[in-house]
């Protein structure tokens, strides 16, 4: 079995075992008997511990990988004028796809009307955290202390610092050449580390999902069925319809191949619900399986994980319409446009960790005068939606990376077209000697 198949199998098994545990623990004879004690140890200690270790191992890779890889990317560009072109194309694509995602989400929610006629208790309470002012958001992109930025995992600051280091290396003549060589070697080592950690993925993914599903009650999904299904429908439509269309029309490449090569990345995104923690896996897949040159991938992937959240925007679009319908507050065209604009910005400001999309939703609701307490209505199903939307978020990053690379002549089509490119089979491959 390839590693991807093992990870996907682990995902299915994790959901299954977790759901069975959930059913068992809710049976009265179990809840009152002694067996519950054993289940608690299994879930709260063993599964939880392995899952947490797995997430930590993934996260530990993020900052060194992004930093080293981006420095290498900038130095590889040589002609620094390209950096500006890559950056602006990437930004435009990210904002465009997010605005498109939320527009489709709003349209579908208006058609399906998930919040009309349902009997929801509006005794919901949710207190919003205050969103920082726009000026602060801008100032915060620039680090005053790169070590603190890395320690706190502030990805935009790390990206700015890496761009600066890479750019300075290209100006530094022979010293720059020597430094580049060191960075390249280090990048090779870190990529190997990604490989090592990926072999642990089946166990990590299994434990994360088994623990989560053993705790999730499924009643909430039934109650909020229409809202849940509307979000899921638009997520699928966006991933398999809009990305496919964009890729096909802008590059002529096969979306089917891209999706096939993203399967294991989805498993990581789904089980961690964090685009940030998935960066190492996305980056590796985008470079080695999809053929995007490091100079483009190292910039687009970490930036996308941080600011491009189409899946999150979709949830926010549907949620806003849903809450307006539940509270019977009509939204006019002006308000809908405001939702598109604020949700696009909210997606930029959403941190790439679980559940933050729900927090930034408060900002969108406030902007159009909807009650923020409405968020409490949808919290019950948000975790599963979070997992699904994170998978869409990373798919968006990869698709844009391929489109920009193709446009910049930085896409190796032989790699893209090779279905077996970088398929990880068993354990770690033989060490590769560089020429
Ligand atoms: N979990 C999402 C991500 O990491 C963000 C969110 O929607 O909460 O991409």
CSV table of N, CA and C and ligand atoms in Angstrom, one decimal, residues 273-276 305 309 311-312 315 350-358 382 386 389-390 393, ligand 1:
chain,number,residue,atom,x,y,z
A,273,UNK,N,-7.5,20.1,10.9
A,273,UNK,CA,-8.3,21.3,10.8
A,273,UNK,C,-7.4,22.5,10.9
A,274,UNK,N,-6.2,22.4,10.4
A,274,UNK,CA,-5.3,23.6,10.4
A,274,UNK,C,-4.5,23.7,9.2
A,275,UNK,N,-4.7,24.7,8.4
A,275,UNK,CA,-3.9,24.9,7.1
A,275,UNK,C,-2.5,25.1,7.5
A,276,UNK,N,-2.3,25.8,8.7
A,276,UNK,CA,-0.9,26.1,9.1
A,276,UNK,C,-0.1,24.8,9.4
A,305,UNK,N,-1.7,29.6,3.0
A,305,UNK,CA,-2.2,29.0,4.2
A,305,UNK,C,-2.5,30.1,5.2
A,309,UNK,N,-8.4,31.7,2.4
A,309,UNK,CA,-9.3,30.7,3.1
A,309,UNK,C,-10.6,30.7,2.4
A,311,UNK,N,-12.6,28.1,1.8
A,311,UNK,CA,-13.5,27.3,2.6
A,311,UNK,C,-14.1,28.0,3.7
A,312,UNK,N,-13.3,28.8,4.4
A,312,UNK,CA,-13.7,29.6,5.6
A,312,UNK,C,-14.7,30.6,5.1
A,315,UNK,N,-18.1,29.1,4.5
A,315,UNK,CA,-18.9,28.9,5.7
A,315,UNK,C,-19.5,30.3,6.2
A,350,UNK,N,-8.0,35.5,9.2
A,350,UNK,CA,-8.3,34.3,9.9
A,350,UNK,C,-7.0,33.5,10.1
A,351,UNK,N,-6.6,33.2,11.4
A,351,UNK,CA,-5.4,32.4,11.6
A,351,UNK,C,-5.6,31.0,11.1
A,352,UNK,N,-4.6,30.3,10.6
A,352,UNK,CA,-4.7,29.0,10.0
A,352,UNK,C,-4.7,27.9,11.1
A,353,UNK,N,-5.6,28.1,12.1
A,353,UNK,CA,-5.7,27.0,13.1
A,353,UNK,C,-7.2,26.7,13.3
A,354,UNK,N,-7.5,25.6,14.0
A,354,UNK,CA,-8.9,25.2,14.1
A,354,UNK,C,-9.8,26.3,14.7
A,355,UNK,N,-11.0,26.4,14.1
A,355,UNK,CA,-12.0,27.2,14.7
A,355,UNK,C,-12.0,28.7,14.6
A,356,UNK,N,-10.9,29.2,14.0
A,356,UNK,CA,-10.8,30.7,14.0
A,356,UNK,C,-11.8,31.4,13.0
A,357,UNK,N,-12.2,30.6,12.0
A,357,UNK,CA,-13.2,31.1,11.1
A,357,UNK,C,-14.5,31.6,11.8
A,358,UNK,N,-14.8,30.9,12.8
A,358,UNK,CA,-16.0,31.2,13.6
A,358,UNK,C,-15.9,32.5,14.3
A,382,UNK,N,-19.7,23.1,13.9
A,382,UNK,CA,-18.6,23.8,13.2
A,382,UNK,C,-17.4,22.9,13.1
A,386,UNK,N,-15.3,22.7,9.9
A,386,UNK,CA,-13.9,23.2,10.0
A,386,UNK,C,-12.9,22.3,9.2
A,389,UNK,N,-13.6,22.5,5.5
A,389,UNK,CA,-13.3,23.8,4.9
A,389,UNK,C,-11.7,24.0,4.8
A,390,UNK,N,-11.1,23.4,5.8
A,390,UNK,CA,-9.6,23.4,5.8
A,390,UNK,C,-9.1,22.7,4.6
A,393,UNK,N,-9.5,25.0,1.8
A,393,UNK,CA,-8.5,26.1,1.9
A,393,UNK,C,-7.2,25.6,1.3
B,1,LIG,N1,-9.3,25.9,10.3
B,1,LIG,C1,-9.2,26.7,9.2
B,1,LIG,C2,-7.8,26.6,8.6
B,1,LIG,O1,-6.9,26.4,9.3
B,1,LIG,C3,-9.5,28.2,9.6
B,1,LIG,C4,-11.0,28.3,10.0
B,1,LIG,O2,-11.8,28.3,9.1
B,1,LIG,O3,-11.3,28.2,11.2
B,1,LIG,O4,-7.7,26.8,7.4
